[in-house]
């Protein structure tokens, strides 16, 4: 009898200390709220509770895979709370990942869409709100490299791992135990209509939460653990209202999930919050909620789980595991499109054809995002394969952009300067990448037609060749009228035509240098007096010639106009040579036609920086300077019209302001921006303009040196701006001195952006 009791006691100890020795952790999906799993992991490790297996779905698959790759809860939390992760969640890129040379020229388009050549309607409806290029790349570096280094066997990870994704064609959940780790986790996170889907072995996968949002069954089948810990942030949706389209669609696409533990002993930690699926800016709130809920269950877990793992020992094991992984070095590339055709341009943009290269992680990242910026490339997905020489081969799945693009927009104001915009484009990629683009601005104040053809060479150092032709027309009238007031007749009309060829070289991703040659013809019709009638004829000046310029440009501003962060710099030197013919009108002070040749060189620079860039307050410094050897034209007005202008306040481009024109000047100002929210800005801009040379309105028309401070001018602007998804909506009060009405108020929508002038 004593022996029997002793044997039973020994068996009891064995059961508690050895039989229950494998712990499985199941992580549910749930979008941003699923980041609570990070807090659960923190609490479990804090109290030395071991995790031997892990399964996850959707966002739970992301958190679980990071942990399985040997990242501590603290490291995962740091990653989740970083500015980079918030950028990833929005489908944006870091400023340094942009390639300025391949960004389209700024225009007034506010709404754009693409059309596929082979199916105008069916393939032209977008299936995603964001394209997670940055997230895909970071997952390649972290998950892809780890998985490839271990032969893509998920049992060899620091913690054996499984995740699920949904095969919507087969209407079933698929469990992944091997393959490209970054790819299967990305598939599990593909929320329908928000993130674009990807294919794995020819199958399109979506969010794992559609059919199995809490893969406890996967844990039981794959690992047979002795104790289960579940971390759940989701519930099955209630019956939607029949008028709720998205609710009905979601109920059609998903299958109710059981949040029970089907095998072994276990406990479910439920950190249910009101955090929305895409509210990743509330990540800290989610992590804290998970941590607090886990602490509430710690006593129960400590009672039911006898085994412990020391934190120091665990961290040392992590370090050893990650040190054993093979560093990311790329020695070969393959780029294929959906039809399994090699995309030579993509391949040659990453790896030089005539040279054997091994790219480290930094060089690869730089070239990867340079390629990603190609307009004719919509999306690419990368995977890694480990080679025998311990370097990696990268496979790119290329999705070309839809061939045709349409952009519409303009600037619509309570002042009579309304302008519409439409742009049409065709783009393609093969051995090279090219874009053919045509656009038009139309309105009484401004009209323009522009066509250009850009050609990107298949080189690792981005080079673009651009040919273009532009016609611009400005019609100024001497009025600050509102939309409801009569406008005085035109007193100044400028028309210009120019065409040319330029070559751009990117020496950094957000910078490039450009050489440009163009020929031009400029025509100005103007009155030199205020009192003129419809019977009077205007003076007319034509200036024809050619120009050569060199430019250095850098830009990381967060918006094309009304920026609140980033920086920009532009330096241009230009040589101009041309022939002037000026014909006097009926009100001219002169009677003879004047013809003369002009040659000059000009240097101009413009910059904007934000030395203070906080979430609520931004302080910018913005300046422009010009120095030119420009010679005098036939009369005062013709000379004034040929001079460059100080126009850093956007609305100043819609006025003719003689006091802010000079061949030599400098101006600088401050931008005070209060961000009420991510969409609303209260903005105050104030500038001081200091001419160096001033044009004197005398009979002999001459330049004189300006007196510092005394001849300076102050111009200001105050705006309340709503940055909508389809362009800025604003109410603005401008102050331009020396006008009959120096204050002007307007309500407007859209961008005040025009095509570049020929030389002025």
XYZ file of C-alpha atoms in Angstrom:
760
model
C 0.000 0.000 0.000
C 2.840 2.459 0.947
C 4.615 1.604 -2.294
C 1.447 2.272 -4.272
C 0.911 5.675 -2.629
C 4.567 6.552 -3.204
C 4.256 5.584 -6.858
C 1.081 7.705 -7.219
C 2.850 10.672 -5.587
C 5.828 10.335 -7.940
C 3.497 10.124 -10.918
C 1.702 13.268 -9.685
C 5.000 15.168 -9.476
C 5.980 13.900 -12.915
C 2.623 15.012 -14.313
C 3.035 18.533 -12.945
C 6.742 19.005 -13.636
C 7.367 17.060 -16.806
C 4.160 15.934 -18.520
C 2.834 19.532 -18.623
C 5.995 20.986 -20.054
C 5.067 22.426 -23.481
C 3.182 25.722 -23.664
C 1.437 27.005 -26.783
C 0.415 30.637 -27.437
C -2.454 31.453 -29.829
C -2.805 35.034 -31.138
C -6.023 36.243 -32.741
C -6.437 38.718 -35.565
C -8.020 42.105 -35.053
C -6.076 44.809 -36.886
C -4.604 47.552 -34.693
C -6.290 46.148 -31.580
C -4.270 42.920 -32.032
C -1.157 44.854 -31.063
C -2.364 44.064 -27.538
C -0.568 40.734 -28.041
C 2.723 42.595 -27.541
C 1.594 43.576 -24.048
C 0.586 39.978 -23.324
C 4.053 38.777 -24.362
C 5.672 41.389 -22.116
C 3.696 40.203 -19.087
C 4.357 36.508 -19.747
C 8.115 37.041 -20.016
C 8.129 39.363 -17.013
C 6.780 36.486 -14.910
C 9.035 33.851 -16.554
C 6.208 31.911 -18.204
C 7.642 29.954 -21.161
C 6.318 29.899 -24.735
C 7.229 26.811 -26.752
C 4.952 27.171 -29.786
C 3.081 30.057 -31.354
C 0.283 30.385 -33.911
C -1.317 33.547 -35.221
C -3.779 34.988 -37.671
C -3.711 38.368 -39.439
C -2.064 40.991 -37.166
C -1.552 38.170 -34.647
C 0.579 36.454 -37.292
C 2.778 39.567 -37.548
C 3.344 39.818 -33.783
C 3.801 36.047 -33.475
C 6.288 35.824 -36.346
C 8.439 38.601 -34.894
C 8.542 36.763 -31.577
C 9.259 33.480 -33.369
C 12.224 35.133 -35.121
C 13.895 35.875 -31.804
C 12.727 39.417 -31.094
C 11.900 40.238 -27.488
C 8.568 41.836 -26.537
C 10.432 45.065 -25.802
C 11.997 45.074 -29.271
C 8.641 44.344 -30.886
C 7.037 47.156 -28.888
C 9.768 49.562 -29.964
C 9.175 48.587 -33.602
C 5.385 48.919 -33.328
C 5.598 52.346 -31.654
C 8.167 53.718 -34.107
C 7.382 56.421 -36.629
C 8.371 53.933 -39.332
C 5.592 51.515 -38.361
C 2.977 54.270 -38.479
C 4.247 55.210 -41.932
C 4.009 51.540 -42.993
C 0.452 51.192 -41.701
C -0.633 54.114 -43.895
C 1.035 52.694 -46.991
C 3.490 55.601 -47.141
C 7.261 55.716 -47.566
C 10.002 57.330 -45.520
C 11.236 60.568 -47.153
C 14.615 58.963 -47.876
C 12.891 56.136 -49.772
C 11.353 58.491 -52.311
C 13.107 58.948 -55.650
C 12.622 62.555 -56.681
C 13.887 62.053 -60.216
C 10.962 59.725 -61.004
C 8.224 61.657 -59.257
C 5.895 63.419 -61.692
C 6.176 67.186 -61.909
C 3.826 68.935 -59.516
C 0.507 69.791 -61.128
C -2.970 70.887 -60.038
C -4.505 67.417 -60.274
C -6.546 66.413 -57.234
C -8.238 63.194 -58.377
C -6.440 60.507 -60.365
C -7.190 57.019 -61.577
C -5.712 54.439 -63.908
C -7.154 52.380 -66.743
C -5.950 49.005 -67.972
C -5.478 48.633 -71.704
C -6.939 45.129 -71.920
C -10.003 45.789 -69.747
C -11.004 49.400 -69.239
C -13.569 48.713 -66.497
C -12.952 45.298 -64.953
C -9.231 45.735 -64.222
C -9.325 49.444 -63.485
C -11.262 49.343 -60.200
C -8.710 49.451 -57.331
C -8.719 46.583 -54.822
C -6.812 48.398 -52.113
C -6.609 51.644 -50.191
C -2.893 51.309 -49.345
C 0.042 49.600 -51.035
C 2.337 48.467 -48.181
C 5.666 48.704 -50.007
C 7.652 49.791 -46.951
C 6.051 47.138 -44.718
C 6.795 44.461 -47.331
C 10.437 45.507 -47.477
C 10.900 45.590 -43.700
C 9.244 42.162 -43.423
C 11.681 40.884 -46.057
C 14.660 42.092 -43.994
C 13.340 40.735 -40.694
C 11.164 37.720 -41.482
C 12.287 36.807 -44.994
C 15.991 36.744 -44.209
C 15.413 34.769 -41.002
C 13.234 32.177 -42.720
C 15.518 31.801 -45.741
C 18.554 31.455 -43.469
C 16.829 28.457 -41.823
C 15.708 26.765 -45.020
C 12.164 28.190 -44.776
C 11.280 25.604 -42.105
C 9.112 27.260 -39.447
C 9.996 24.539 -36.901
C 13.596 25.795 -36.932
C 12.660 29.316 -35.817
C 13.484 30.496 -32.321
C 9.917 29.487 -31.445
C 8.180 27.013 -33.814
C 5.447 28.925 -35.631
C 2.321 28.498 -37.748
C 0.050 31.052 -39.388
C -3.120 30.889 -41.447
C -4.348 32.713 -44.532
C -7.613 32.497 -46.482
C -7.916 31.002 -49.944
C -11.021 32.889 -51.078
C -11.303 30.895 -54.316
C -11.190 27.555 -52.497
C -13.242 29.002 -49.584
C -10.939 27.516 -46.971
C -8.281 28.377 -44.420
C -4.702 27.342 -45.258
C -2.035 26.603 -42.639
C 1.583 27.473 -43.435
C 4.388 25.547 -41.766
C 7.095 26.371 -44.307
C 7.816 28.672 -47.230
C 8.811 32.323 -47.398
C 8.009 33.548 -43.906
C 7.546 37.181 -44.944
C 5.210 36.122 -47.735
C 2.889 33.900 -45.703
C 2.616 36.467 -42.882
C 1.885 39.164 -45.469
C -0.837 36.931 -46.921
C -2.330 36.432 -43.463
C -2.461 40.242 -42.972
C -4.126 41.099 -46.304
C -7.317 42.795 -45.172
C -9.757 42.784 -48.146
C -10.121 46.087 -50.034
C -7.583 47.782 -47.739
C -4.306 46.042 -48.631
C -3.647 44.587 -52.057
C -3.566 40.750 -52.161
C -0.589 38.636 -53.203
C -0.252 35.242 -54.844
C 1.598 32.261 -53.381
C 2.111 29.376 -55.832
C -0.630 30.781 -58.042
C -3.220 31.138 -55.255
C -4.563 34.531 -54.138
C -4.651 34.802 -50.355
C -6.442 37.206 -48.045
C -6.636 37.833 -44.320
C -6.398 34.699 -42.189
C -9.124 36.072 -39.930
C -11.749 35.582 -42.624
C -12.027 31.835 -41.919
C -9.943 31.254 -38.777
C -9.366 34.303 -36.607
C -8.169 32.318 -33.571
C -6.028 29.370 -34.783
C -6.188 27.292 -31.599
C -7.138 24.266 -33.697
C -3.955 24.766 -35.698
C -1.947 24.833 -32.464
C -3.512 21.554 -31.289
C -3.044 19.771 -34.616
C 0.502 20.983 -35.287
C 2.126 20.914 -31.858
C -0.118 19.064 -29.354
C 0.853 21.346 -26.431
C 0.222 20.484 -22.796
C -1.131 23.933 -21.944
C -2.661 26.639 -24.122
C -2.581 30.392 -23.600
C -4.860 32.359 -25.895
C -4.670 36.091 -26.526
C -7.863 37.320 -28.145
C -9.003 40.829 -29.077
C -11.927 39.955 -31.361
C -15.535 38.836 -31.311
C -17.806 37.517 -34.025
C -19.694 40.339 -35.708
C -23.344 40.903 -35.042
C -25.982 40.674 -37.770
C -25.455 43.838 -39.853
C -28.131 46.299 -40.851
C -29.303 45.557 -44.392
C -28.420 49.169 -45.318
C -24.815 48.763 -44.118
C -23.020 47.792 -47.336
C -19.615 47.190 -45.734
C -21.172 45.234 -42.876
C -23.076 43.014 -45.301
C -19.939 42.465 -47.406
C -17.895 41.599 -44.312
C -20.505 39.081 -43.150
C -20.470 37.509 -46.628
C -16.671 37.154 -46.612
C -16.096 35.856 -43.082
C -16.884 32.701 -41.146
C -17.707 32.859 -37.410
C -14.725 31.818 -35.277
C -14.705 29.796 -32.073
C -12.603 31.522 -29.437
C -12.487 28.420 -27.249
C -9.490 26.164 -26.595
C -10.283 22.781 -28.200
C -7.493 20.719 -26.652
C -5.393 20.511 -23.489
C -5.703 22.709 -20.461
C -5.624 26.445 -21.042
C -6.653 30.034 -20.435
C -7.744 32.841 -22.769
C -6.669 36.455 -22.121
C -9.188 38.833 -23.710
C -8.108 42.452 -24.199
C -11.223 43.716 -25.957
C -10.924 47.457 -26.751
C -12.715 50.046 -28.886
C -9.632 50.492 -31.100
C -10.578 50.427 -34.787
C -9.076 47.985 -37.273
C -6.855 50.665 -38.851
C -6.221 52.944 -35.853
C -2.530 52.109 -35.623
C -1.807 55.490 -34.047
C -3.410 53.968 -30.906
C -0.820 51.159 -30.764
C 0.458 52.164 -27.306
C -3.078 52.040 -25.963
C -3.531 48.515 -27.373
C -0.215 47.255 -25.959
C -1.015 48.638 -22.509
C -4.465 47.035 -22.581
C -2.946 43.647 -23.403
C -0.375 43.999 -20.657
C -2.969 44.875 -18.005
C -5.286 42.021 -19.023
C -2.388 39.566 -18.913
C -1.430 40.712 -15.413
C -4.970 39.905 -14.271
C -4.383 36.286 -15.319
C -0.819 35.889 -14.054
C -1.762 34.345 -10.706
C -3.885 31.722 -12.421
C -1.141 30.992 -14.968
C 1.549 30.690 -12.289
C -0.615 28.217 -10.397
C -1.304 26.077 -13.451
C 2.130 26.299 -15.131
C 4.957 25.057 -12.914
C 7.817 25.432 -15.375
C 9.668 28.765 -15.626
C 12.198 30.290 -18.002
C 14.744 32.831 -16.764
C 14.644 36.186 -18.637
C 18.434 36.491 -18.805
C 18.775 32.963 -20.137
C 16.041 33.629 -22.680
C 17.685 36.833 -23.921
C 21.049 35.069 -24.243
C 19.392 32.346 -26.310
C 17.855 35.017 -28.547
C 21.202 36.681 -29.100
C 22.807 33.359 -29.967
C 19.955 32.487 -32.345
C 20.088 35.793 -34.224
C 23.895 35.706 -34.338
C 23.670 32.332 -36.102
C 21.586 33.781 -38.960
C 23.278 34.553 -42.270
C 23.505 38.332 -42.963
C 21.511 39.793 -45.835
C 23.740 40.057 -48.911
C 22.226 39.905 -52.411
C 24.267 38.372 -55.240
C 21.607 37.625 -57.899
C 18.206 38.921 -58.981
C 15.279 37.600 -60.947
C 12.328 39.845 -61.851
C 9.228 38.306 -63.441
C 5.795 39.719 -64.221
C 2.454 37.957 -63.828
C 2.913 36.330 -67.256
C 6.328 34.937 -66.209
C 8.146 37.311 -68.545
C 11.447 38.743 -67.393
C 11.295 42.472 -66.656
C 14.753 43.546 -67.755
C 14.408 47.119 -66.512
C 13.686 45.929 -62.958
C 16.552 43.453 -62.976
C 19.109 45.920 -64.339
C 18.002 48.618 -61.901
C 19.052 46.375 -59.008
C 22.120 44.618 -60.381
C 24.654 45.748 -62.964
C 24.744 43.614 -66.084
C 28.470 43.526 -66.762
C 29.707 43.290 -63.183
C 29.464 40.660 -60.466
C 28.114 42.400 -57.404
C 27.174 41.479 -53.852
C 24.819 44.060 -52.393
C 24.740 44.649 -48.664
C 21.438 45.565 -46.989
C 21.922 49.342 -47.303
C 22.801 49.360 -51.010
C 20.012 46.905 -51.760
C 17.480 49.079 -49.935
C 18.541 52.181 -51.837
C 18.238 50.482 -55.227
C 15.007 48.696 -54.267
C 13.160 51.921 -53.532
C 14.659 53.601 -56.580
C 13.111 50.847 -58.669
C 9.854 51.071 -56.734
C 9.531 54.755 -57.726
C 9.240 53.878 -61.430
C 5.802 55.187 -62.545
C 5.164 52.178 -64.795
C 5.696 49.783 -61.860
C 2.627 49.534 -59.641
C 3.730 46.920 -57.128
C 6.451 44.360 -56.554
C 6.802 41.669 -53.941
C 10.255 40.341 -52.924
C 11.315 36.889 -51.694
C 14.726 35.522 -50.703
C 16.469 32.208 -51.343
C 19.725 31.224 -49.635
C 22.486 30.185 -52.021
C 25.338 27.747 -51.412
C 27.855 30.586 -51.064
C 25.834 32.011 -48.126
C 24.553 34.943 -50.166
C 20.942 35.410 -51.181
C 19.041 35.354 -54.444
C 16.058 37.668 -54.653
C 12.913 36.980 -56.650
C 10.718 39.947 -57.518
C 7.107 39.450 -58.487
C 6.408 42.479 -60.672
C 3.005 44.048 -61.259
C 3.148 46.704 -63.933
C 1.044 49.834 -63.611
C -2.109 50.187 -65.635
C -1.110 51.762 -68.904
C -3.398 54.790 -68.969
C -3.701 57.495 -66.306
C -6.182 60.336 -65.943
C -5.874 63.236 -63.491
C -8.390 66.028 -63.019
C -8.385 69.014 -60.711
C -7.548 72.693 -60.758
C -7.974 75.734 -58.555
C -11.449 77.084 -57.849
C -11.698 80.323 -55.926
C -14.071 83.098 -54.862
C -11.708 85.357 -56.842
C -11.934 85.287 -60.657
C -8.838 83.132 -61.170
C -10.565 79.764 -61.526
C -8.612 77.200 -63.509
C -9.448 73.627 -64.463
C -6.906 70.881 -65.037
C -6.827 67.559 -66.871
C -3.851 65.283 -67.481
C -3.593 62.124 -69.586
C -0.739 59.645 -69.516
C 0.507 56.407 -71.022
C 3.228 54.396 -69.263
C 4.977 51.092 -69.845
C 8.069 49.128 -68.886
C 10.189 46.457 -70.560
C 13.882 46.848 -71.301
C 13.390 50.476 -70.291
C 10.608 52.478 -68.654
C 8.858 55.405 -70.252
C 5.930 57.769 -69.731
C 4.089 59.842 -72.347
C 2.085 62.635 -70.745
C -0.164 65.459 -71.934
C -1.989 68.009 -69.812
C -4.057 71.130 -70.086
C -5.025 74.008 -67.806
C -8.060 76.030 -68.867
C -9.590 79.233 -67.535
C -9.777 82.963 -68.203
C -6.802 83.759 -65.999
C -4.506 80.909 -67.036
C -4.369 78.393 -69.845
C -1.678 75.911 -70.798
C -0.948 72.884 -72.926
C 2.026 70.669 -72.205
C 3.281 67.392 -73.631
C 6.358 65.496 -72.532
C 8.033 62.145 -72.944
C 10.294 60.765 -70.210
C 12.615 57.827 -70.679
C 14.287 56.041 -67.726
C 17.459 54.111 -68.491
C 17.876 50.584 -67.037
C 20.819 51.478 -64.792
C 21.549 51.177 -61.071
C 22.217 54.931 -61.010
C 18.897 56.487 -62.092
C 19.112 58.557 -65.271
C 16.107 60.120 -67.011
C 15.857 61.792 -70.405
C 12.951 64.198 -70.911
C 11.640 65.883 -74.038
C 8.872 68.481 -73.722
C 6.813 71.206 -75.386
C 4.753 73.805 -73.474
C 2.445 76.727 -74.239
C 1.409 79.067 -71.397
C -0.949 82.041 -71.335
C -1.568 84.412 -68.378
C -4.309 87.038 -68.487
C -3.896 89.580 -65.671
C -6.564 92.182 -64.892
C -6.231 95.142 -62.584
C -8.665 93.875 -59.938
C -8.790 92.133 -56.579
C -12.440 91.341 -57.239
C -14.412 88.484 -55.752
C -16.356 85.979 -57.798
C -19.455 88.193 -57.723
C -17.821 91.470 -58.807
C -17.168 92.759 -62.304
C -13.584 92.426 -63.493
C -11.819 95.285 -65.255
C -10.521 94.531 -68.780
C -7.150 92.828 -69.147
C -4.156 95.112 -68.883
C -1.508 92.433 -69.332
C -1.453 89.199 -71.316
C 1.619 86.968 -71.438
C 1.977 84.144 -73.909
C 4.957 81.809 -74.221
C 5.954 78.726 -76.159
C 9.007 76.630 -75.487
C 10.348 73.167 -76.105
C 13.495 71.366 -75.165
C 15.403 68.397 -73.896
C 16.759 67.683 -70.426
C 18.739 64.943 -68.694
C 18.510 64.165 -64.983
C 20.887 62.232 -62.779
C 19.961 61.126 -59.237
C 22.947 61.352 -56.919
C 20.697 60.757 -53.891
C 17.190 59.332 -53.711
C 15.607 62.678 -52.817
C 17.938 64.804 -54.958
C 18.948 65.115 -58.584
C 20.912 67.325 -60.941
C 19.608 68.383 -64.345
C 20.973 69.889 -67.527
C 18.443 71.475 -69.841
C 18.382 73.116 -73.271
C 15.326 74.846 -74.666
C 14.228 77.261 -77.382
C 11.489 79.755 -76.611
C 9.221 82.469 -77.930
C 7.687 84.954 -75.471
C 4.961 87.476 -76.319
C 3.639 90.191 -74.001
C 0.659 92.482 -74.662
C 0.434 95.317 -72.134
C -0.687 98.863 -71.442
C 1.718 101.253 -69.788
C -1.002 103.522 -68.406
C -3.978 102.866 -66.136
C -6.521 104.763 -68.198
C -7.072 102.881 -71.423
C -10.159 102.025 -73.426
C -11.241 99.237 -75.731
C -10.264 101.456 -78.654
C -6.637 101.591 -77.533
C -4.058 99.124 -78.808
C -1.585 97.511 -76.438
C 2.182 97.599 -76.626
C 3.590 94.312 -77.858
C 6.992 92.720 -77.095
C 8.280 89.492 -78.585
C 11.435 87.864 -77.247
C 12.798 84.750 -78.982
C 15.924 82.776 -78.270
C 17.408 79.823 -76.492
C 18.493 78.947 -72.971
C 20.835 76.523 -71.275
C 20.534 75.731 -67.561
C 21.913 73.526 -64.810
C 19.846 72.700 -61.724
C 20.308 70.912 -58.393
C 17.043 69.995 -56.680
C 16.236 68.322 -53.347
C 12.767 67.778 -51.885
C 11.354 65.813 -48.945
C 8.363 68.062 -48.213
C 5.267 66.218 -47.064
C 2.911 68.037 -49.443
C 3.183 69.492 -52.916
C 1.834 72.796 -51.506
C 1.226 74.127 -47.971
C 3.841 71.743 -46.533
C 4.343 71.391 -42.786
C 7.434 69.152 -42.594
C 10.421 68.024 -44.623
C 12.831 70.201 -46.567
C 13.434 71.485 -50.087
C 16.303 73.147 -51.923
C 16.598 74.333 -55.514
C 19.598 75.976 -57.170
C 19.568 76.959 -60.849
C 22.041 78.711 -63.068
C 20.742 79.745 -66.482
C 22.227 81.340 -69.617
C 19.759 83.179 -71.865
C 20.340 84.524 -75.354
C 17.606 86.039 -77.502
C 16.354 88.840 -79.711
C 13.724 91.394 -78.665
C 11.225 93.214 -80.889
C 8.997 95.761 -79.143
C 6.131 97.464 -80.981
C 4.495 100.540 -79.423
C 0.728 100.751 -78.981
C -1.611 103.731 -79.060
C -0.857 104.686 -75.450
C 2.893 104.109 -75.578
C 5.377 106.756 -74.578
C 7.526 105.621 -77.519
C 6.759 105.786 -81.221
C 9.423 103.603 -82.803
C 9.829 99.839 -82.966
C 12.842 98.734 -80.945
C 14.935 95.648 -81.726
C 17.863 94.492 -79.674
C 19.767 91.371 -78.638
C 19.966 90.276 -74.996
C 22.387 87.904 -73.316
C 22.513 87.286 -69.606
C 23.306 84.763 -66.932
C 21.194 84.245 -63.813
C 21.589 82.378 -60.544
C 18.574 81.575 -58.388
C 18.045 79.561 -55.248
C 15.004 78.645 -53.162
C 14.786 76.699 -49.912
C 12.359 75.608 -47.200
C 13.151 73.864 -43.913
C 11.267 73.131 -40.696
C 13.625 73.489 -37.706
C 10.653 72.863 -35.392
C 8.489 69.963 -36.512
C 6.190 68.739 -33.756
C 2.825 67.022 -33.947
C 0.904 70.203 -33.161
C 3.308 73.045 -34.039
C 5.614 73.472 -37.030
C 7.963 76.379 -37.694
C 9.276 76.744 -41.225
C 11.875 78.995 -42.802
C 11.357 79.749 -46.481
C 13.515 81.889 -48.750
C 14.361 82.799 -52.329
C 17.168 84.796 -53.946
C 18.003 85.761 -57.541
C 21.058 87.410 -59.056
C 21.012 88.203 -62.784
C 22.966 90.263 -65.319
C 19.775 90.788 -67.295
C 19.794 93.877 -69.520
C 16.998 96.431 -69.980
C 14.230 95.877 -72.508
C 12.635 98.579 -74.645
C 10.525 100.140 -71.904
C 9.731 99.998 -68.217
C 6.895 97.462 -68.437
C 8.721 95.154 -70.855
C 11.749 95.165 -68.556
C 9.544 94.482 -65.553
C 7.767 91.590 -67.272
C 11.053 89.915 -68.165
C 12.289 90.078 -64.548
C 11.909 87.212 -62.061
C 9.356 87.562 -59.253
C 9.260 86.819 -55.534
C 6.236 84.534 -55.210
C 6.600 82.253 -52.170
C 3.018 82.975 -51.107
C 1.044 80.839 -53.602
C -1.721 83.412 -54.203
C 0.847 86.002 -55.277
C 1.197 84.023 -58.520
C -2.341 85.117 -59.440
C -1.566 88.856 -59.130
C 0.750 91.090 -61.119
C 2.803 92.728 -58.350
C 5.461 95.077 -59.820
C 7.002 95.816 -56.404
C 8.077 92.157 -56.084
C 9.927 91.913 -59.416
C 13.634 92.544 -59.897
C 16.656 90.989 -61.646
C 18.393 90.879 -58.278
C 16.636 90.336 -54.941
C 16.454 88.233 -51.814
C 13.537 87.357 -49.581
C 12.960 85.196 -46.541
C 10.049 84.428 -44.268
C 8.646 82.293 -41.481
C 5.821 79.750 -41.619
C 3.872 79.271 -38.384
C 1.668 76.178 -38.660
C -0.655 74.876 -35.972
C -1.928 71.375 -36.796
C -5.319 71.112 -35.150
C -5.460 67.526 -36.434
C -3.761 65.527 -39.176
C -6.126 67.177 -41.694
C -6.599 70.743 -40.365
C -3.902 73.441 -40.302
C -4.007 77.035 -39.110
C -1.181 78.714 -41.008
C 0.529 82.126 -40.847
C 3.183 83.062 -43.427
C 5.123 86.315 -43.365
C 7.991 87.348 -45.677
C 10.386 90.251 -46.089
C 11.399 91.050 -49.660
C 14.585 93.049 -50.219
C 15.408 94.131 -53.809
C 19.060 94.645 -54.671
C 18.416 96.308 -58.026
C 15.207 98.262 -58.627
C 13.711 99.280 -61.937
C 13.164 103.032 -62.049
C 10.089 104.266 -63.896
C 11.785 107.112 -65.724
C 11.787 108.103 -69.358
C 15.232 106.597 -69.786
C 14.279 103.397 -67.811
C 17.201 102.263 -65.682
C 18.194 100.022 -62.791
C 19.211 101.636 -59.507
C 20.523 100.023 -56.334
C 17.930 99.652 -53.599
C 18.477 100.911 -50.093
C 18.490 98.088 -47.519
C 15.482 98.018 -45.180
C 14.095 101.273 -46.604
C 13.091 99.657 -49.892
C 12.143 96.320 -48.320
C 8.529 95.112 -48.426
C 6.538 92.861 -46.113
C 3.884 90.476 -47.446
C 1.825 88.084 -45.360
C -0.847 85.433 -45.513
C -3.133 83.697 -42.989
C -5.009 80.514 -43.900
C -7.243 77.870 -42.397
C -6.675 74.723 -44.468
C -8.443 71.374 -44.615
C -6.208 68.827 -46.357
C -8.861 66.562 -47.846
C -8.196 63.362 -49.766
C -8.903 65.275 -52.976
C -6.909 68.424 -52.320
C -6.754 71.430 -49.969
C -9.815 73.493 -49.066
C -8.916 76.813 -47.486
C -9.969 80.270 -46.400
C -7.142 82.789 -46.854
C -6.468 86.435 -46.078
C -3.496 87.876 -47.998
C -1.673 91.152 -47.478
C 0.177 92.594 -50.475
C 1.380 96.198 -49.911
C 1.219 99.086 -52.394
C -2.004 97.753 -53.900
C -5.175 99.823 -54.015
C -6.715 97.148 -51.773
C -3.754 95.533 -49.953
C -5.929 92.982 -48.134
C -7.673 90.287 -50.153
C -9.817 87.432 -48.831
C -10.728 84.278 -50.694
C -12.162 80.817 -50.211
C -10.680 78.247 -52.547
C -10.212 74.596 -53.376
C -7.249 72.986 -55.115
C -3.627 73.792 -55.855
C -2.185 77.024 -57.237
C 0.327 75.246 -59.426
C 1.133 76.202 -63.014
C 3.468 74.759 -65.609
C 7.019 76.103 -65.489
C 7.743 79.340 -67.265
C 10.178 79.387 -70.149
C 12.942 81.511 -68.605
C 11.441 84.002 -66.128
